[in-house]
CSV table of C-alpha atoms and ligand atoms in Angstrom, one decimal:
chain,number,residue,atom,x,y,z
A,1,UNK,CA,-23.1,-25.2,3.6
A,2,UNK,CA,-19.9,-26.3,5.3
A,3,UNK,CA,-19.5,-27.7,8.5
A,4,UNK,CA,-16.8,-26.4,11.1
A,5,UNK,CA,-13.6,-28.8,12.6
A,6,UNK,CA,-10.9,-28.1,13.6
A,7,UNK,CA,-8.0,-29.8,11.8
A,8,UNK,CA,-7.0,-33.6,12.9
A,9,UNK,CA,-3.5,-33.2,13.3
A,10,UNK,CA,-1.3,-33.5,15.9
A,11,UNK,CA,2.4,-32.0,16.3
A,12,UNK,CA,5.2,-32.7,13.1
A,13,UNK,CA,1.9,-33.3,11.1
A,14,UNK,CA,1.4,-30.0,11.2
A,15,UNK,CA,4.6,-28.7,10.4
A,16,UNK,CA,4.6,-31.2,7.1
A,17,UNK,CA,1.1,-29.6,6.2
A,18,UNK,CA,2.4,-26.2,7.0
A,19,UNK,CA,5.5,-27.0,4.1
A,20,UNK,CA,3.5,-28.3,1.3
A,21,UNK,CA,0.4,-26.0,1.8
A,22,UNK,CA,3.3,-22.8,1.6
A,23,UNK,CA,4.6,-24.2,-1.6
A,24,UNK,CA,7.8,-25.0,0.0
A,25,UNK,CA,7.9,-29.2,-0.3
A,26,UNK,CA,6.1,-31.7,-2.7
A,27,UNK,CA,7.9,-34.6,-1.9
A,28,UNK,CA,8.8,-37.2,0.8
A,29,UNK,CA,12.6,-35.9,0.2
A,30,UNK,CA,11.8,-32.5,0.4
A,31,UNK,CA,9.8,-32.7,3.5
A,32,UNK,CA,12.9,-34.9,5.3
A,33,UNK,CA,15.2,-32.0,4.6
A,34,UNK,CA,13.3,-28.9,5.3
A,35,UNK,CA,11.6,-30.6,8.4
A,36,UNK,CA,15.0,-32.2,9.9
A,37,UNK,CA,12.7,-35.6,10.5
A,38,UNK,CA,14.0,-39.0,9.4
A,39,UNK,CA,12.7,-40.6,6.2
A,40,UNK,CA,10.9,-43.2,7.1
A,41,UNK,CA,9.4,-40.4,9.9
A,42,UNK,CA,8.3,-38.6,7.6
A,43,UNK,CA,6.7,-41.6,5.2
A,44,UNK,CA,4.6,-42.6,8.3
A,45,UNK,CA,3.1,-39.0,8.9
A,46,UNK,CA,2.6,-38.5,5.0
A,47,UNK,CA,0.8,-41.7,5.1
A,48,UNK,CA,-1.2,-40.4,7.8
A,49,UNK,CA,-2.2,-37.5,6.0
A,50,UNK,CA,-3.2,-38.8,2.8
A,51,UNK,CA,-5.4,-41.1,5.4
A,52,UNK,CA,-7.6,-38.7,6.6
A,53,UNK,CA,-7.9,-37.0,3.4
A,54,UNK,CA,-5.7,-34.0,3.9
A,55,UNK,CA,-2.8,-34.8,1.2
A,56,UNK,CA,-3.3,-36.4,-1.8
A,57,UNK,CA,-0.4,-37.5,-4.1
A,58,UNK,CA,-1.0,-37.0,-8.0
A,59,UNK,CA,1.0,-37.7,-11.3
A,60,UNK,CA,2.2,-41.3,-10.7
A,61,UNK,CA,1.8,-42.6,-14.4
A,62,UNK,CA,1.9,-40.2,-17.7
A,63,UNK,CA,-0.1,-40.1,-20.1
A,64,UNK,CA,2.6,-41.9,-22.3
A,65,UNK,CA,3.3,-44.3,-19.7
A,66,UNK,CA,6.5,-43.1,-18.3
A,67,UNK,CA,7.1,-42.5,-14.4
A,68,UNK,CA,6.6,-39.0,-13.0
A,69,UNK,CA,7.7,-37.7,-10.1
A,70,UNK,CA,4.8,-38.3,-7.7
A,71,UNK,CA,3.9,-35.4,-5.9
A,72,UNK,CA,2.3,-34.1,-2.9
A,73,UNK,CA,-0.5,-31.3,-2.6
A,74,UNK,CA,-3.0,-30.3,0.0
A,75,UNK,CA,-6.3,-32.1,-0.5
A,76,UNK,CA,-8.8,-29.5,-2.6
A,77,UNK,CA,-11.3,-30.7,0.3
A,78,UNK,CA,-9.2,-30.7,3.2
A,79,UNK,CA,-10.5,-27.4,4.0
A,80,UNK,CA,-11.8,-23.3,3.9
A,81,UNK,CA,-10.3,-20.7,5.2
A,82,UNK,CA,-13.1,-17.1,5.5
A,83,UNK,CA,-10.5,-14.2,5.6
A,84,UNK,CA,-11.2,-10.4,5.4
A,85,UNK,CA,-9.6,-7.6,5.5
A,86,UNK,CA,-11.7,-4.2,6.8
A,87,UNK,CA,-11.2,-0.4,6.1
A,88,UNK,CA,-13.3,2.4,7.0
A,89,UNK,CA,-16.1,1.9,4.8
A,90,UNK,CA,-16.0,-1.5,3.2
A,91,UNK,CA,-14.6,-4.9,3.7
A,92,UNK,CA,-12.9,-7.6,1.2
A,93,UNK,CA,-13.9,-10.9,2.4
A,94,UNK,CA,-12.8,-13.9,0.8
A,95,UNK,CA,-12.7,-18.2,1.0
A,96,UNK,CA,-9.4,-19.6,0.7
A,97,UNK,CA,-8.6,-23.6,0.3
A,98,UNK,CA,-5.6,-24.4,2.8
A,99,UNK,CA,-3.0,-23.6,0.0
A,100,UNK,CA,-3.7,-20.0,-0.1
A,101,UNK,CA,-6.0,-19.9,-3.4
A,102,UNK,CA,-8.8,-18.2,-3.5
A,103,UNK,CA,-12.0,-19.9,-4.2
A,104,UNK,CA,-14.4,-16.1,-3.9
A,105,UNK,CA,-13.4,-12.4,-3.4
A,106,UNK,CA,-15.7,-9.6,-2.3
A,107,UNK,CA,-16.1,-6.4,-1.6
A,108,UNK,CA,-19.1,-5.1,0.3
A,109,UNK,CA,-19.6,-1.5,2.0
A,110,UNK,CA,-19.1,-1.6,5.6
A,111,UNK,CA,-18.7,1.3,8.2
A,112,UNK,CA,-17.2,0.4,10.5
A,113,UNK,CA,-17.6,3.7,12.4
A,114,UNK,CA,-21.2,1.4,13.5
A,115,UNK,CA,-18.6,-0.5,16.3
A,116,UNK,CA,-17.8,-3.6,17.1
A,117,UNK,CA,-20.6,-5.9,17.6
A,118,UNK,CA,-22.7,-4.7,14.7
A,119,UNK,CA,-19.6,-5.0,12.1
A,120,UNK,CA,-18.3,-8.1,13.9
A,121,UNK,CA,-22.1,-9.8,13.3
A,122,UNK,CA,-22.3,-8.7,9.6
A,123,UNK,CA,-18.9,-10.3,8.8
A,124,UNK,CA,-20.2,-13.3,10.5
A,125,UNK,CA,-23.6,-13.2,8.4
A,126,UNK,CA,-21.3,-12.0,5.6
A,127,UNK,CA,-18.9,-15.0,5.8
A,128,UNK,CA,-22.5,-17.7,6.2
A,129,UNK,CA,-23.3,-16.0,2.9
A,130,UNK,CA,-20.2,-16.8,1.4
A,131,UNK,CA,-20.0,-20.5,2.0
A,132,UNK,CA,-23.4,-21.3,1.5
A,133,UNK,CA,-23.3,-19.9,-2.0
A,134,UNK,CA,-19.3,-20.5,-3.0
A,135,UNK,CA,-18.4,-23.4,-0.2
A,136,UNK,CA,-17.3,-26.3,-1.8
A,137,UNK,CA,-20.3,-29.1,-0.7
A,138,UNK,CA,-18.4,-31.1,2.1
A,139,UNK,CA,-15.9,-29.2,3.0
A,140,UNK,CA,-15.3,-28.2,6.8
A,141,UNK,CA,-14.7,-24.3,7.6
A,142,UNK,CA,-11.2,-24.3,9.3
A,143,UNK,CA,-10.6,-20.9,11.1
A,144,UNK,CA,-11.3,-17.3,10.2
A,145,UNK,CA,-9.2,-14.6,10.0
A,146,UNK,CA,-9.8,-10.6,10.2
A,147,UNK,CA,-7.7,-7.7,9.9
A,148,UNK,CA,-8.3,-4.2,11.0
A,149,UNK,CA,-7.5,-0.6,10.6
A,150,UNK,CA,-5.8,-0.4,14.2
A,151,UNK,CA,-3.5,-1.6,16.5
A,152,UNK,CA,-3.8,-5.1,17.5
A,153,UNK,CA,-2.4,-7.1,20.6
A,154,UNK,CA,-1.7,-10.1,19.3
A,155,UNK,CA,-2.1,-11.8,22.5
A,156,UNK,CA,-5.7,-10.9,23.1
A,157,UNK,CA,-6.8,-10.2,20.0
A,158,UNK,CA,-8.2,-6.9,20.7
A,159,UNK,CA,-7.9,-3.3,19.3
A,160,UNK,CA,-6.1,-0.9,21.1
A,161,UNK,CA,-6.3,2.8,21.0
A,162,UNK,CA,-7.5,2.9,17.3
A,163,UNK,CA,-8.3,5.9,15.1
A,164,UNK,CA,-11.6,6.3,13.6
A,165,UNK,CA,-12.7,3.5,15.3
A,166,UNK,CA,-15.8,4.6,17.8
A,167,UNK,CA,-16.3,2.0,20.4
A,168,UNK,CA,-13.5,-0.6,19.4
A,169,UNK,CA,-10.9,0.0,22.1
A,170,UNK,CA,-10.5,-2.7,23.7
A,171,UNK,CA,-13.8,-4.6,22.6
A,172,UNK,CA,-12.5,-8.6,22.3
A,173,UNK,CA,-12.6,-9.3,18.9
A,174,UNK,CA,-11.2,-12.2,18.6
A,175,UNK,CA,-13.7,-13.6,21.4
A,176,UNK,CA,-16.6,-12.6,20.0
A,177,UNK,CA,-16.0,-14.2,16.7
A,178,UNK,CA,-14.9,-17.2,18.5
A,179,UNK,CA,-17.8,-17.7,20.4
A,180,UNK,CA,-20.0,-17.7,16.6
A,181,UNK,CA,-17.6,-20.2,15.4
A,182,UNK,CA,-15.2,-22.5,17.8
A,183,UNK,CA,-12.6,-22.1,15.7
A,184,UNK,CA,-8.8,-20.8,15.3
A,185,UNK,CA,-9.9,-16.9,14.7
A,186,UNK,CA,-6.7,-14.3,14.0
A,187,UNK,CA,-7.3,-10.8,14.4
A,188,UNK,CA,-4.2,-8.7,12.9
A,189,UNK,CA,-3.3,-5.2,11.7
A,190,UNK,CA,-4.5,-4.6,8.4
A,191,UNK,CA,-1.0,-3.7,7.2
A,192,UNK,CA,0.6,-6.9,9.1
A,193,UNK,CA,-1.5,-8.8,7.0
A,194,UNK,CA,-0.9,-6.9,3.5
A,195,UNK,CA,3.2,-7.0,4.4
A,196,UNK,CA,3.2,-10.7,4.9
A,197,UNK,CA,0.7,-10.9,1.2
A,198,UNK,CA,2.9,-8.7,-0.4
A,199,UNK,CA,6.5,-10.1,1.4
A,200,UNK,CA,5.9,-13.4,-1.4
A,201,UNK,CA,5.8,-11.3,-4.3
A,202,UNK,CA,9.1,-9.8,-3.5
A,203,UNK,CA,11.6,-13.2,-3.6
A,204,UNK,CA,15.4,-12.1,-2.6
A,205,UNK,CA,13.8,-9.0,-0.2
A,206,UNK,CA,14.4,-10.7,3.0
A,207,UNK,CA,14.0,-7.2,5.3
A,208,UNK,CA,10.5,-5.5,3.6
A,209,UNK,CA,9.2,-2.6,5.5
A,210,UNK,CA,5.7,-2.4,3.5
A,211,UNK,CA,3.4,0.7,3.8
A,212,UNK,CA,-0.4,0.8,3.9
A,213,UNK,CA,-1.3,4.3,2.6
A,214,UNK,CA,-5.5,4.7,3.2
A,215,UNK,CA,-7.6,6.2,5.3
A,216,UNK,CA,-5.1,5.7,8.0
A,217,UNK,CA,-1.3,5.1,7.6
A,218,UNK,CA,0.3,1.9,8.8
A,219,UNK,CA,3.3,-0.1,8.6
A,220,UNK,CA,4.3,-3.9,8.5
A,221,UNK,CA,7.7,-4.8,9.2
A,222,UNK,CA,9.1,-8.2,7.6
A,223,UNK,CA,12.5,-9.2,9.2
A,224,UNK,CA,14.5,-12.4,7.5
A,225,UNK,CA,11.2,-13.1,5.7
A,226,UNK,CA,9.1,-13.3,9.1
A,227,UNK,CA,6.7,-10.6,10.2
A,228,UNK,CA,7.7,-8.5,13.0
A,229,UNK,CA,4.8,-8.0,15.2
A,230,UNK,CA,7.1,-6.8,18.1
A,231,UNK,CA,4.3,-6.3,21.1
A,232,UNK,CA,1.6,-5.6,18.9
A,233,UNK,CA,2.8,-2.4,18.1
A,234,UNK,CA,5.7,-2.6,15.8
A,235,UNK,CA,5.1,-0.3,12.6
A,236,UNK,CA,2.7,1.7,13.8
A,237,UNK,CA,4.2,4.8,12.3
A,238,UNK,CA,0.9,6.9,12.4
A,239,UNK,CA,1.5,9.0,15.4
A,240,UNK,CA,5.2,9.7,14.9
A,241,UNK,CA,5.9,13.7,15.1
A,242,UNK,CA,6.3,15.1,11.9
A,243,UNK,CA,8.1,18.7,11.3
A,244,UNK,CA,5.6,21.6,9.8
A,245,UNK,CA,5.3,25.4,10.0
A,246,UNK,CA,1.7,24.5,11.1
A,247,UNK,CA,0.0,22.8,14.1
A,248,UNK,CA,-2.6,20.4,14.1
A,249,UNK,CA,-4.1,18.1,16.8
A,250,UNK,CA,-4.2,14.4,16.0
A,251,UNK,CA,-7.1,12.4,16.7
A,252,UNK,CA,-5.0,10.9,19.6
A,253,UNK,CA,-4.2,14.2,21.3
A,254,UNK,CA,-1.0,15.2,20.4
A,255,UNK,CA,0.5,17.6,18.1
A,256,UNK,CA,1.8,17.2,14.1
A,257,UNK,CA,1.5,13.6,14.3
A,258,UNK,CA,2.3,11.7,10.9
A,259,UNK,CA,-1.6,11.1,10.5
A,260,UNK,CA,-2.7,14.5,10.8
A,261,UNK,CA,-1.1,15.6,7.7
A,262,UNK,CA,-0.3,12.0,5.4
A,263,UNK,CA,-3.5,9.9,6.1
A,264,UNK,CA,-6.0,9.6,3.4
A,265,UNK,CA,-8.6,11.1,6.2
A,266,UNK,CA,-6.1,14.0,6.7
A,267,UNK,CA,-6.0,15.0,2.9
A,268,UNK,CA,-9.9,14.8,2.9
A,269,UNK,CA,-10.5,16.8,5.6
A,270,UNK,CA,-8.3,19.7,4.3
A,271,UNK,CA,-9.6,19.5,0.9
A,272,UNK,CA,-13.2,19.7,2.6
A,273,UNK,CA,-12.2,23.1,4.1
A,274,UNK,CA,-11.1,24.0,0.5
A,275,UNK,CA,-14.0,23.8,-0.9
A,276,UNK,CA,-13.4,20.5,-2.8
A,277,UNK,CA,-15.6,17.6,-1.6
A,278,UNK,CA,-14.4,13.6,-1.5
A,279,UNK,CA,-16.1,10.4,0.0
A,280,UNK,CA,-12.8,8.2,0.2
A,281,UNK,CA,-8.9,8.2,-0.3
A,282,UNK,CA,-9.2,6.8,-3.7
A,283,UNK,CA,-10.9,10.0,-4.8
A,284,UNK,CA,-7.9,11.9,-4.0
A,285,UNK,CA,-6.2,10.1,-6.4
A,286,UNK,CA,-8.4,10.8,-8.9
A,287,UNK,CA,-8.1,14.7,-7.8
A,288,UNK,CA,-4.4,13.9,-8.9
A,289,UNK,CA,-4.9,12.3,-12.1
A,290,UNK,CA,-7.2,15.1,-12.9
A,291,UNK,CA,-4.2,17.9,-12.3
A,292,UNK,CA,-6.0,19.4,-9.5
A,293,UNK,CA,-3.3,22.1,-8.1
A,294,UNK,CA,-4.6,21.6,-4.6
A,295,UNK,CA,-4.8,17.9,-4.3
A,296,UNK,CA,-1.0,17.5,-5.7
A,297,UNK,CA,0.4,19.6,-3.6
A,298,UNK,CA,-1.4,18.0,-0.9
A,299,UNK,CA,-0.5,14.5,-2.0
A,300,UNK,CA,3.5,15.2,-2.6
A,301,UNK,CA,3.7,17.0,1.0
A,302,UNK,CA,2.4,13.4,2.5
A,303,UNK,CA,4.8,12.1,0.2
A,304,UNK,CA,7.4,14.3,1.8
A,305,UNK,CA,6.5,13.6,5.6
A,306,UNK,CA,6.2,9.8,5.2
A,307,UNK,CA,9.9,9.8,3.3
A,308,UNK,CA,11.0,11.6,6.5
A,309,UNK,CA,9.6,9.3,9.0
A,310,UNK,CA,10.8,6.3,6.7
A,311,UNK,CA,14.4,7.9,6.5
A,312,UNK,CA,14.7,7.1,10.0
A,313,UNK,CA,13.5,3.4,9.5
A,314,UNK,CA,16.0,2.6,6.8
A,315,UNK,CA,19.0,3.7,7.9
A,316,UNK,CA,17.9,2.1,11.1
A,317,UNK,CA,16.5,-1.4,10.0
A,318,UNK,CA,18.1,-1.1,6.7
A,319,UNK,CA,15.7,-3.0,4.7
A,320,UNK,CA,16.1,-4.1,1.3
A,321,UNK,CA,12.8,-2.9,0.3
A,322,UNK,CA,9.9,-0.6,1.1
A,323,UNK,CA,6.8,-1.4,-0.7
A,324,UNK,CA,3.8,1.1,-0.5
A,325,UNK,CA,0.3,-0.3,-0.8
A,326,UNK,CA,-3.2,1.3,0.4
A,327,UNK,CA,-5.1,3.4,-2.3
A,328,UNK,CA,-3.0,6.6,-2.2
A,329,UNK,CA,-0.3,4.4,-3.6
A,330,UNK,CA,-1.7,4.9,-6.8
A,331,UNK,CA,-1.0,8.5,-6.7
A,332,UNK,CA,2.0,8.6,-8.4
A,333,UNK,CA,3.5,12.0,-6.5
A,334,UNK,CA,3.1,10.3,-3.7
A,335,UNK,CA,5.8,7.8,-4.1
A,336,UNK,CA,7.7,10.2,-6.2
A,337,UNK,CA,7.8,12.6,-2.7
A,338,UNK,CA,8.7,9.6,-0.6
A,339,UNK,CA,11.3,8.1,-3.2
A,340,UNK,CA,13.1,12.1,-3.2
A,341,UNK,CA,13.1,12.1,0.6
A,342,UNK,CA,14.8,8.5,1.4
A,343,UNK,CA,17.6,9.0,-1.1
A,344,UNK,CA,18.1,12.6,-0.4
A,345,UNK,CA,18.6,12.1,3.6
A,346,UNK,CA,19.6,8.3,4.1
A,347,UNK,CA,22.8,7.1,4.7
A,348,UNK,CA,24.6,5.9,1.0
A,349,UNK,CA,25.0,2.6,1.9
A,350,UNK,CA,21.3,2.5,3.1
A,351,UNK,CA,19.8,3.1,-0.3
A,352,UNK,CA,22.4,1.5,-2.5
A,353,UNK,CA,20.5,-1.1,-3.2
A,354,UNK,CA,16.9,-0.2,-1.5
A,355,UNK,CA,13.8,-0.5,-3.7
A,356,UNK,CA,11.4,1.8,-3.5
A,357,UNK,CA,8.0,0.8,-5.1
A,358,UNK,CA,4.4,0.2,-5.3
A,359,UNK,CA,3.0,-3.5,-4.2
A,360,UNK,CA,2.9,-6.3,-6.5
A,361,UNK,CA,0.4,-8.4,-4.9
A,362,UNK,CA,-2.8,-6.8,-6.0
A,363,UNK,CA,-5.7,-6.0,-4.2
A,364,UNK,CA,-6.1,-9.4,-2.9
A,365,UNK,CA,-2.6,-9.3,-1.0
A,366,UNK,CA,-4.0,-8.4,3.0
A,367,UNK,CA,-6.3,-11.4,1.7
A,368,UNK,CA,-3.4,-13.7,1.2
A,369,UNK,CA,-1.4,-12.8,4.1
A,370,UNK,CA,-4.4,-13.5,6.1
A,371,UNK,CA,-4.6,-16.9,4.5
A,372,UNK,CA,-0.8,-17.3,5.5
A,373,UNK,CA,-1.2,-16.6,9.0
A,374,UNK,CA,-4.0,-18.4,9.9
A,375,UNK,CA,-3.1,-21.5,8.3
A,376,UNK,CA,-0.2,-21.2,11.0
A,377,UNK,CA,-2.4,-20.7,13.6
A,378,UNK,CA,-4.8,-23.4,12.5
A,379,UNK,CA,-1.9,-25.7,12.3
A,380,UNK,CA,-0.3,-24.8,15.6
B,401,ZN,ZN1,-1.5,11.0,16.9
């Protein structure tokens, strides 16, 4: 297995790491411009890299002789990164190398209903498992990285006020895992993380509002390419009041909120009064592909109230996309409900050029955007 270290470097150094680990700079020139250092600056702290066996440089000499460009990567050992992203009943846990690759991905079941510590110590054991049987031999563990169904404070690391989450409020989760590993740990909002995954996959989209339709319904919010955490809160759309000739009570005590009808838990709560039984959101979508009557309907009205809600975001934030991810997504009337109630009620200008469409990234994207964000915190 690994060992665990923090990363050796020390101010601009990260920065420089941070540009060729993103993709962004893979040269000496590129790293002067982008980073606003001097040349020869920059040549020192390069140097000082490739010393300690966090850059190399590669592709000197061809093959026929002639000069190439050289070019700089992160080292393939400089370090892993153990990232997962929870739902309700499972987890996808993965190693990443600094650039963002991913060297394993699983999913395992996971309830997370069984509260903090218990799921917190089986990511932990989950995470051992994973580098002792896909860790590279040598390489050091460099931070973790978890993201969860709820609100987070980014400042503490802990959940607040979550849904379907017994025993979580408040509970210090990035503490705990800290004190198993003495290392940079980031606990985010499962869709903060999927937004800044999926944000890559959209080049040109600098405003992205990107939707995580599950169990629960969440929101990530990418401004000028940067995530917009806000205080914690910011696209947390799940308890906005929806309109309906019914009344329900949310799970946070309110009336009609956006969850109690358009949340994958929502949908299989009402098809369980109806007679039709489902485990998870994904079979709901299988209802749909089937042509059950009941689930359609009930999929193209939480189409309907999330377009509603998201009509007020875009002709407030005007963004020039809104992506939709989560394993409703794949229910086709879903989007079709949201696309019909953006254009029908937004402003002209708002929607002349707004995409509307599923997510690009995959089902490794919360992974990635986990990858992103802690390399920054790692670095900082
Ligand atoms: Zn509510």
């Amino acid at each position: 297995m690994s060992g665990k270290e923090r990363l050796p470097v020390r101010g601009a150094q990260g920065d420089l790491l941070r540009l060729i680990a993103g993709g962004h700079a893979e040269s000496r020139a590129e790293l002067a411009r982008l980073s606003g250092l001097a040349a020869s600056s920059v040549s020192l702290r390069v140097e000082e890299l490739i010393g300690s066996g966090l850059l190399v440089e590669e592709g000197s000499v061809s093959s026929r002789g002639g000069r190439r460009p050289r070019r700089l990567r992160v080292s393939p050992t400089a370090g892993v990164l153990a990232v997962a992203d929870l739902g309700g009943h499972h987890a996808r846990l993965g190693l990443l190398d600094l650039s963002g690759t991913p060297l394993v991905v699983e999913e395992r079941p996971c309830e997370i209903a069984l509260g903090p510590e218990a799921t917190l110590n089986w990511i932990a054991a989950s995470f051992d498992d994973l580098l002792a049987t896909h860790g590279p031999a040598g390489v050091p563990l460099r931070g973790i990285a978890i993201g969860l169904p709820g609100p987070v404070d980014p400042a503490s690391g802990r959940v607040v006020s979550p849904s379907r989450m017994p025993g979580w409020n408040n509970f210090p989760v990035a503490e705990h895992l800290g004190a198993h590993y003495d290392l940079p740990v980031l606990v985010e909002n499962d869709a903060n993380l999927l937004a800044v995954g999926e944000a890559r996959a959209w080049p040109g989209c600098e405003t992205v509002l990107v939707l995580k339709a599950g169990s629960g319904i969440g929101c990530g919010v990418i401004v000028n390419g940067v995530l917009h955490r806000g205080r914690g809160a910011a696209g947390d759309i799940s308890h906005v009041r929806v309109s309906s000739d019914s009344s329900v009570t949310c799970s946070c005590g309110h009336l009609d909120c956006l969850e109690a009808y358009a949340s994958g838990a929502a949908l299989m709560s009402v098809l369980a009064e109806q007679g039709i039984a489902v485990g998870r959101p994904s079979d709901v979508v299988a209802l749909v592909d089937d042509g059950i009557p009941e689930a359609t309907a009930l999929v193209r009205n939480a189409g309907r109230l999330i377009g509603e809600v998201l009509t007020v975001l875009v002709n407030f934030i005007n963004p020039d996309a809104i992506v939709v991810g989560g394993s409703l997504s794949k229910a086709e009337p879903l989007i079709s409900a949201i696309r019909a109630a953006v254009y029908e009620r937004c402003l002209p200008l708002a929607t002349r050029d707004l995409e509307i469409a599923v997510t690009r990234s995959g089902p490794d994207a919360a992974l990635l955007g986990a990858g992103i964000l802690l390399l920054d915190a790692v670095l900082s």
